[in-house]
Each structure stands twice: as C-alpha cells, then as structure tokens.
Amino acid sequence: MVRARSEERRADILRAALEVIAERGYRGASLGSVAERVGLTQQGLLHYFPTKEALLVAVLEERDRWDTSGGRDREGWRLDLLESLVEYNAMRPGIVQTFSALLGESVTDGHPAREFFTERYALVRANMAQVLRLEFGDRLPSGLSPERAAPLLTAVMDGLQYQWLLDPAAVDMPAAFRDFLRLLHGGEPRP
Amino acid sequence: MVRARSEERRADILRAALEVIAERGYRGASLGSVAERVGLTQQGLLHYFPTKEALLVAVLEERDRWDTSGGRDREGWRLDLLESLVEYNAMRPGIVQTFSALLGESVTDGHPAREFFTERYALVRANMAQVLRLEFGDRLPSGLSPERAAPLLTAVMDGLQYQWLLDPAAVDMPAAFRDFLRLLHGGEPRP
DNA sequence: ACCCAGTTACCTGTAAATCGGTAGGTGATG
DNA sequence: CATCACCTACCGATTTACAGGTAACTGGGT
C-alpha cells in the first residue's frame, strides 16, 4: 500500500499548493510554505515534484482534469449549466482566487503558465461558441455569430470574478452573469 | 534646478517600474532591476522611494492621475469614448499588461494594491453606470438598469484584455468590444 | 567674491532573510 | 536486500533594507 499512500500525499500537496498560490500567487508561493502546510520539509516536497514549475504544472493539469470531467465530459455544456457553474464558483472563492491570480501572473513574460492559459482560452472560446450555437443556432437574437459572442461570454465570466474577488459584497456574481445571459437572449425578461 | 532634476528622476523611475512590473509583475519586479533600468543602484532608488511598496503606490497614483485627467475630467465619459479608449489600449500592450498583471496579483491576500483596486472598481462601476444612464436613460433596451449593466461593461473590458494579452492574434479586442456595445444597444446593426 | 552650513543625490558595504535546488544519508517497507 | 519516503545539511543566488559616507550644489552672511 505504499503506492496509495504516495498518491494521497501528492493529492495533499496539490491541495496545499492550490491554497498557497491563492494567497500569494505563483511567484510568491514558496516551496517551503507549501511543504509546511502538508507537514513536510521543503526537500521532502521536492521528492514528489522535482521543481517548483513541475508543481505548478501538476496543479494546472489537475484543474484541467477536474473541470473537463465534472459535468462537461468533452463537449456537453449547455448555457444553463454555465449559469450553475458560476453559482458554484461563487461558493468556492479559494479556487477562483487561485486561477484568477494565476491568470493575472501568466501575462507576464516567460511565465510558466502562459502557454497553458493561451491554449486553454482558445479551447474555452471554442467550447463557448459551440454552446451558443447549440442554444441559438448560427445567429444570436442580437445578430451576433456564436464565434463573435464566445469571447464576450468568456470575458464576462473572468471579469466578474475579479470584481467579485475584490469586493464580494459589491458584486452579485451569479446575478450579474444571469443579466448577461438575458442580454444574449435578446433582453426580454424570462418566464 | 536641483528640484526639477529630482522630479525628472522620479518620473524616470516610475516609468521604469511600470515596465518591469509589466514584465515580471509586482512580486517579480526587484528594486535592483528597476534601478538598473534607470541607471541607478538599488540603494539610489531607495533614496527616492523608501520601500518597494512606496514605489508601487506611486506607480498606481500616477496611473490614477493620468487617466482621471486625460479626456475624462471627472465624469466626462461617453460610450463612444469608451470605444476609442479600448482602441487606444489595443495599441499600448505595455500599460495594459502592467495593470492586468497587477489586478491579478492584487486578489492575493495582503497585496499592497488590493485596496487600491477595490476602491478603483467601485468608482469605475459608478462611472460606467453614469455613462450608461447618459446614453440610455434609466433602462437599457434590454430592460437592464444602468447599475446592473455597469459591472458587465467593466467585466467585458477586463476580460477581453486578458484574452488579448495572451493571444493578440486570436482576439480582436476593439471589434469584440464593439460587439458588446451593440448587444447593449439592443442588438440591431448600427447605421 | 568668498566661505560656510545645510540639503540633496547618490554611492559602497553589508546585514538578514529567503529562495530553489543538490547531495547524501536513514529508517521503514516489501 | 532493494526500493521508497523523507530528512539533515548545505550551497549559491537573490531579495529588501539599513548605515554611513561623499561629492555636488544651495542660499545666506560677510
């Protein structure tokens, strides 16, 4: 059972890394602080992930595995599921904070997560376009094509997250997102 | 003229700091690298700004002075001016990158720019609401109130910036923003 | 015109901490 | 006995910041 124990440790480490990155960002997250949170020395942590960058990559990969499995299975989104995703995120500030901080850092030069995020966003936009096409066909009520609306949908989700993280009391993220969906639907109140 | 020389140096330092922060973020920007870019030692830089945080605050304050003076004078925005602001930003990736990186970092715990950004966004949302009210009155064509639409408008601008910074070729930021404005206008093509 | 006292604008030197990472062990497990 | 999990002991680089010095310039009195 040494194998299972090891996998468990790895999972613990990734969870701790997620927390520390949320608090300090990637650059500010030291291996030592992550290790301490798991009850390991920094060198003990390096036994599982040989470099800091390897740890980051593992964190990102896990996130990817997580949100391509839960509910979405490849291309299974629908607009109303997006709505509940936003509601779900509104209850998990930790995870949202981690990836918002990481996204922000990633636009700096030579950041190890940069490639990950550019590829990810290309994929997300493609997914969003597909979702919109499934909901509206080739033209939204506004006349926009799904491909043109996809970046906007993505931008709204991200942008709202930042405003919400900075001041949760000032921004009702799920409600604002619903407002945007209503906008996409042509603006009239829904039943 | 010792006074003028000093002010000039300060301005140089702020400009260099802006660059370095764009490249490395605040946490990644060392005093030494900023100083080197101005042709100073790190200790020479500390003569002008006693701590790293003081330098950051000065950078943020300058930005605030800059974009509350140029064109906006307190409350003078209109929607079409926002459009050209986005176009202007699309030609200034450096500045956009600085403040996107800073915004991302600021959501981490105890970040020195956090308060600045929360206050700033409260103000921006209020401004946006006013702009929208000036354009549409108390109800947008979609039925949304200006106060509800303001966070969305803000979110779109920020979110688009991230996508654009990550992959400028994949996202036409000004065009996407115009798409969103059309959405606000009720969706019909404009003359 | 000249000197002197004070301020400004830096520099060198260094303290003190923290960083990611390597080397080489040790003890438990299989 | 071999492997795995993890530790101690380091290392060199880098970080912010403090101390203290120095040269240039300032304005005011003589």
GROMACS .gro file of N, CA, C and O (backbone and C1' of nucleotides) in nm, chain D:
model
  210
  413DC       P    1   2.272  -0.827   0.175
  413DC     O5'    2   2.230  -0.827   0.021
  413DC     C5'    3   2.109  -0.903  -0.007
  413DC     C4'    4   2.005  -0.821  -0.079
  413DC     C3'    5   2.047  -0.676  -0.107
  413DC     O3'    6   1.994  -0.642  -0.235
  413DC     C1'    7   1.844  -0.675   0.009
  414DA       P    8   2.074  -0.554  -0.333
  414DA     O5'    9   1.952  -0.478  -0.403
  414DA     C5'   10   1.836  -0.555  -0.436
  414DA     C4'   11   1.714  -0.465  -0.437
  414DA     C3'   12   1.740  -0.322  -0.483
  414DA     O3'   13   1.639  -0.287  -0.576
  414DA     C1'   14   1.636  -0.320  -0.271
  415DT       P   15   1.652  -0.156  -0.663
  415DT     O5'   16   1.522  -0.078  -0.615
  415DT     C5'   17   1.401  -0.151  -0.593
  415DT     C4'   18   1.309  -0.072  -0.502
  415DT     C3'   19   1.302   0.078  -0.534
  415DT     O3'   20   1.166   0.112  -0.549
  415DT     C1'   21   1.332   0.043  -0.302
  416DC       P   22   1.123   0.247  -0.622
  416DC     O5'   23   1.041   0.321  -0.507
  416DC     C5'   24   0.950   0.245  -0.428
  416DC     C4'   25   0.927   0.314  -0.294
  416DC     C3'   26   0.903   0.464  -0.304
  416DC     O3'   27   0.782   0.494  -0.234
  416DC     C1'   28   1.067   0.417  -0.140
  417DA       P   29   0.716   0.634  -0.250
  417DA     O5'   30   0.751   0.703  -0.111
  417DA     C5'   31   0.706   0.643   0.009
  417DA     C4'   32   0.760   0.717   0.128
  417DA     C3'   33   0.743   0.870   0.120
  417DA     O3'   34   0.697   0.916   0.246
  417DA     C1'   35   0.971   0.816   0.156
  418DC       P   36   0.640   1.063   0.260
  418DC     O5'   37   0.767   1.141   0.316
  418DC     C5'   38   0.819   1.099   0.441
  418DC     C4'   39   0.962   1.140   0.453
  418DC     C3'   40   0.989   1.289   0.444
  418DC     O3'   41   0.980   1.346   0.575
  418DC     C1'   42   1.169   1.153   0.364
  419DC       P   43   1.013   1.498   0.602
  419DC     O5'   44   1.162   1.487   0.658
  419DC     C5'   45   1.192   1.393   0.762
  419DC     C4'   46   1.340   1.391   0.789
  419DC     C3'   47   1.399   1.531   0.805
  419DC     O3'   48   1.459   1.548   0.933
  419DC     C1'   49   1.524   1.403   0.643
  420DT       P   50   1.504   1.697   0.977
  420DT     O5'   51   1.663   1.695   0.960
  420DT     C5'   52   1.739   1.585   1.008
  420DT     C4'   53   1.884   1.601   0.966
  420DT     C3'   54   1.942   1.740   0.987
  420DT     O3'   55   2.075   1.728   1.038
  420DT     C1'   56   1.961   1.681   0.759
  421DA       P   57   2.156   1.856   1.092
  421DA     O5'   58   2.251   1.887   0.968
  421DA     C5'   59   2.306   1.780   0.891
  421DA     C4'   60   2.377   1.835   0.767
  421DA     C3'   61   2.422   1.982   0.781
  421DA     O3'   62   2.553   1.994   0.729
  421DA     C1'   63   2.296   1.956   0.585
  422DC       P   64   2.648   2.115   0.786
  422DC     O5'   65   2.681   2.191   0.651
  422DC     C5'   66   2.572   2.253   0.583
  422DC     C4'   67   2.590   2.233   0.434
  422DC     C3'   68   2.626   2.362   0.364
  422DC     O3'   69   2.745   2.344   0.290
  422DC     C1'   70   2.429   2.264   0.267
  423DC       P   71   2.836   2.473   0.261
  423DC     O5'   72   2.787   2.512   0.116
  423DC     C5'   73   2.752   2.410   0.022
  423DC     C4'   74   2.701   2.477  -0.105
  423DC     C3'   75   2.743   2.624  -0.112
  423DC     O3'   76   2.800   2.651  -0.237
  423DC     C1'   77   2.505   2.600  -0.134
  424DG       P   78   2.898   2.775  -0.253
  424DG     O5'   79   2.825   2.856  -0.369
  424DG     C5'   80   2.757   2.784  -0.473
  424DG     C4'   81   2.645   2.870  -0.527
  424DG     C3'   82   2.683   3.018  -0.541
  424DG     O3'   83   2.632   3.063  -0.666
  424DG     C1'   84   2.489   2.998  -0.408
  425DA       P   85   2.676   3.202  -0.721
  425DA     O5'   86   2.535   3.270  -0.746
  425DA     C5'   87   2.428   3.188  -0.791
  425DA     C4'   88   2.295   3.251  -0.758
  425DA     C3'   89   2.292   3.404  -0.775
  425DA     O3'   90   2.188   3.436  -0.867
  425DA     C1'   91   2.197   3.339  -0.565
  426DT       P   92   2.173   3.584  -0.917
  426DT     O5'   93   2.055   3.639  -0.824
  426DT     C5'   94   1.950   3.551  -0.789
  426DT     C4'   95   1.857   3.618  -0.691
  426DT     C3'   96   1.854   3.770  -0.698
  426DT     O3'   97   1.720   3.813  -0.714
  426DT     C1'   98   1.881   3.697  -0.474
  427DT       P   99   1.685   3.966  -0.740
  427DT     O5'  100   1.614   4.009  -0.605
  427DT     C5'  101   1.514   3.922  -0.549
  427DT     C4'  102   1.481   3.961  -0.407
  427DT     C3'  103   1.489   4.109  -0.378
  427DT     O3'  104   1.363   4.170  -0.400
  427DT     C1'  105   1.592   3.981  -0.203
  428DT       P  106   1.352   4.326  -0.408
  428DT     O5'  107   1.341   4.377  -0.257
  428DT     C5'  108   1.238   4.327  -0.173
  428DT     C4'  109   1.267   4.364  -0.028
  428DT     C3'  110   1.267   4.514   0.000
  428DT     O3'  111   1.189   4.541   0.115
  428DT     C1'  112   1.471   4.416   0.075
  429DA       P  113   1.153   4.690   0.156
  429DA     O5'  114   1.276   4.731   0.248
  429DA     C5'  115   1.299   4.658   0.368
  429DA     C4'  116   1.434   4.692   0.424
  429DA     C3'  117   1.459   4.843   0.444
  429DA     O3'  118   1.456   4.873   0.583
  429DA     C1'  119   1.652   4.726   0.363
  430DC       P  120   1.458   5.024   0.635
  430DC     O5'  121   1.598   5.030   0.714
  430DC     C5'  122   1.644   4.913   0.778
  430DC     C4'  123   1.792   4.926   0.809
  430DC     C3'  124   1.833   5.068   0.849
  430DC     O3'  125   1.912   5.062   0.967
  430DC     C1'  126   1.972   4.987   0.676
  431DA       P  127   1.942   5.199   1.054
  431DA     O5'  128   2.102   5.202   1.055
  431DA     C5'  129   2.170   5.118   0.964
  431DA     C4'  130   2.318   5.148   0.965
  431DA     C3'  131   2.356   5.290   1.006
  431DA     O3'  132   2.482   5.286   1.071
  431DA     C1'  133   2.410   5.257   0.777
  432DG       P  134   2.540   5.420   1.142
  432DG     O5'  135   2.653   5.472   1.041
  432DG     C5'  136   2.736   5.376   0.974
  432DG     C4'  137   2.805   5.441   0.855
  432DG     C3'  138   2.836   5.590   0.877
  432DG     O3'  139   2.969   5.616   0.832
  432DG     C1'  140   2.723   5.560   0.674
  433DG       P  141   3.044   5.754   0.871
  433DG     O5'  142   3.104   5.791   0.728
  433DG     C5'  143   3.168   5.690   0.650
  433DG     C4'  144   3.158   5.724   0.503
  433DG     C3'  145   3.205   5.867   0.468
  433DG     O3'  146   3.310   5.862   0.374
  433DG     C1'  147   2.995   5.817   0.367
  434DT       P  148   3.405   5.990   0.362
  434DT     O5'  149   3.364   6.044   0.217
  434DT     C5'  150   3.329   5.952   0.114
  434DT     C4'  151   3.270   6.027  -0.004
  434DT     C3'  152   3.316   6.173  -0.015
  434DT     O3'  153   3.334   6.205  -0.152
  434DT     C1'  154   3.083   6.167  -0.007
  435DA       P  155   3.468   6.289  -0.191
  435DA     O5'  156   3.420   6.361  -0.326
  435DA     C5'  157   3.347   6.285  -0.421
  435DA     C4'  158   3.225   6.362  -0.466
  435DA     C3'  159   3.251   6.510  -0.499
  435DA     O3'  160   3.209   6.534  -0.632
  435DA     C1'  161   3.058   6.487  -0.364
  436DA       P  162   3.248   6.668  -0.706
  436DA     O5'  163   3.106   6.738  -0.724
  436DA     C5'  164   3.000   6.664  -0.781
  436DA     C4'  165   2.869   6.732  -0.750
  436DA     C3'  166   2.866   6.882  -0.783
  436DA     O3'  167   2.759   6.908  -0.871
  436DA     C1'  168   2.781   6.842  -0.566
  437DC       P  169   2.758   7.043  -0.952
  437DC     O5'  170   2.652   7.130  -0.870
  437DC     C5'  171   2.521   7.079  -0.852
  437DC     C4'  172   2.458   7.138  -0.728
  437DC     C3'  173   2.435   7.289  -0.729
  437DC     O3'  174   2.298   7.314  -0.748
  437DC     C1'  175   2.500   7.207  -0.514
  438DT       P  176   2.253   7.465  -0.774
  438DT     O5'  177   2.210   7.514  -0.629
  438DT     C5'  178   2.096   7.454  -0.564
  438DT     C4'  179   2.084   7.507  -0.423
  438DT     C3'  180   2.084   7.659  -0.413
  438DT     O3'  181   1.950   7.706  -0.414
  438DT     C1'  182   2.217   7.555  -0.239
  439DG       P  183   1.923   7.859  -0.439
  439DG     O5'  184   1.926   7.926  -0.294
  439DG     C5'  185   1.870   7.856  -0.182
  439DG     C4'  186   1.919   7.919  -0.053
  439DG     C3'  187   1.911   8.071  -0.049
  439DG     O3'  188   1.859   8.111   0.078
  439DG     C1'  189   2.134   8.001  -0.004
  440DG       P  190   1.837   8.267   0.106
  440DG     O5'  191   1.957   8.298   0.207
  440DG     C5'  192   1.969   8.218   0.327
  440DG     C4'  193   2.079   8.272   0.415
  440DG     C3'  194   2.082   8.425   0.429
  440DG     O3'  195   2.115   8.458   0.564
  440DG     C1'  196   2.287   8.349   0.336
  441DG       P  197   2.111   8.605   0.611
  441DG     O5'  198   2.264   8.629   0.650
  441DG     C5'  199   2.320   8.550   0.756
  441DG     C4'  200   2.470   8.567   0.756
  441DG     C3'  201   2.517   8.712   0.781
  441DG     O3'  202   2.623   8.711   0.876
  441DG     C1'  203   2.612   8.628   0.581
  442DT       P  204   2.675   8.844   0.941
  442DT     O5'  205   2.804   8.880   0.857
  442DT     C5'  206   2.921   8.797   0.868
  442DT     C4'  207   3.021   8.831   0.758
  442DT     C3'  208   3.062   8.978   0.757
  442DT     O3'  209   3.202   8.988   0.789
  442DT     C1'  210   3.025   8.895   0.538
   0.00000   0.00000   0.00000
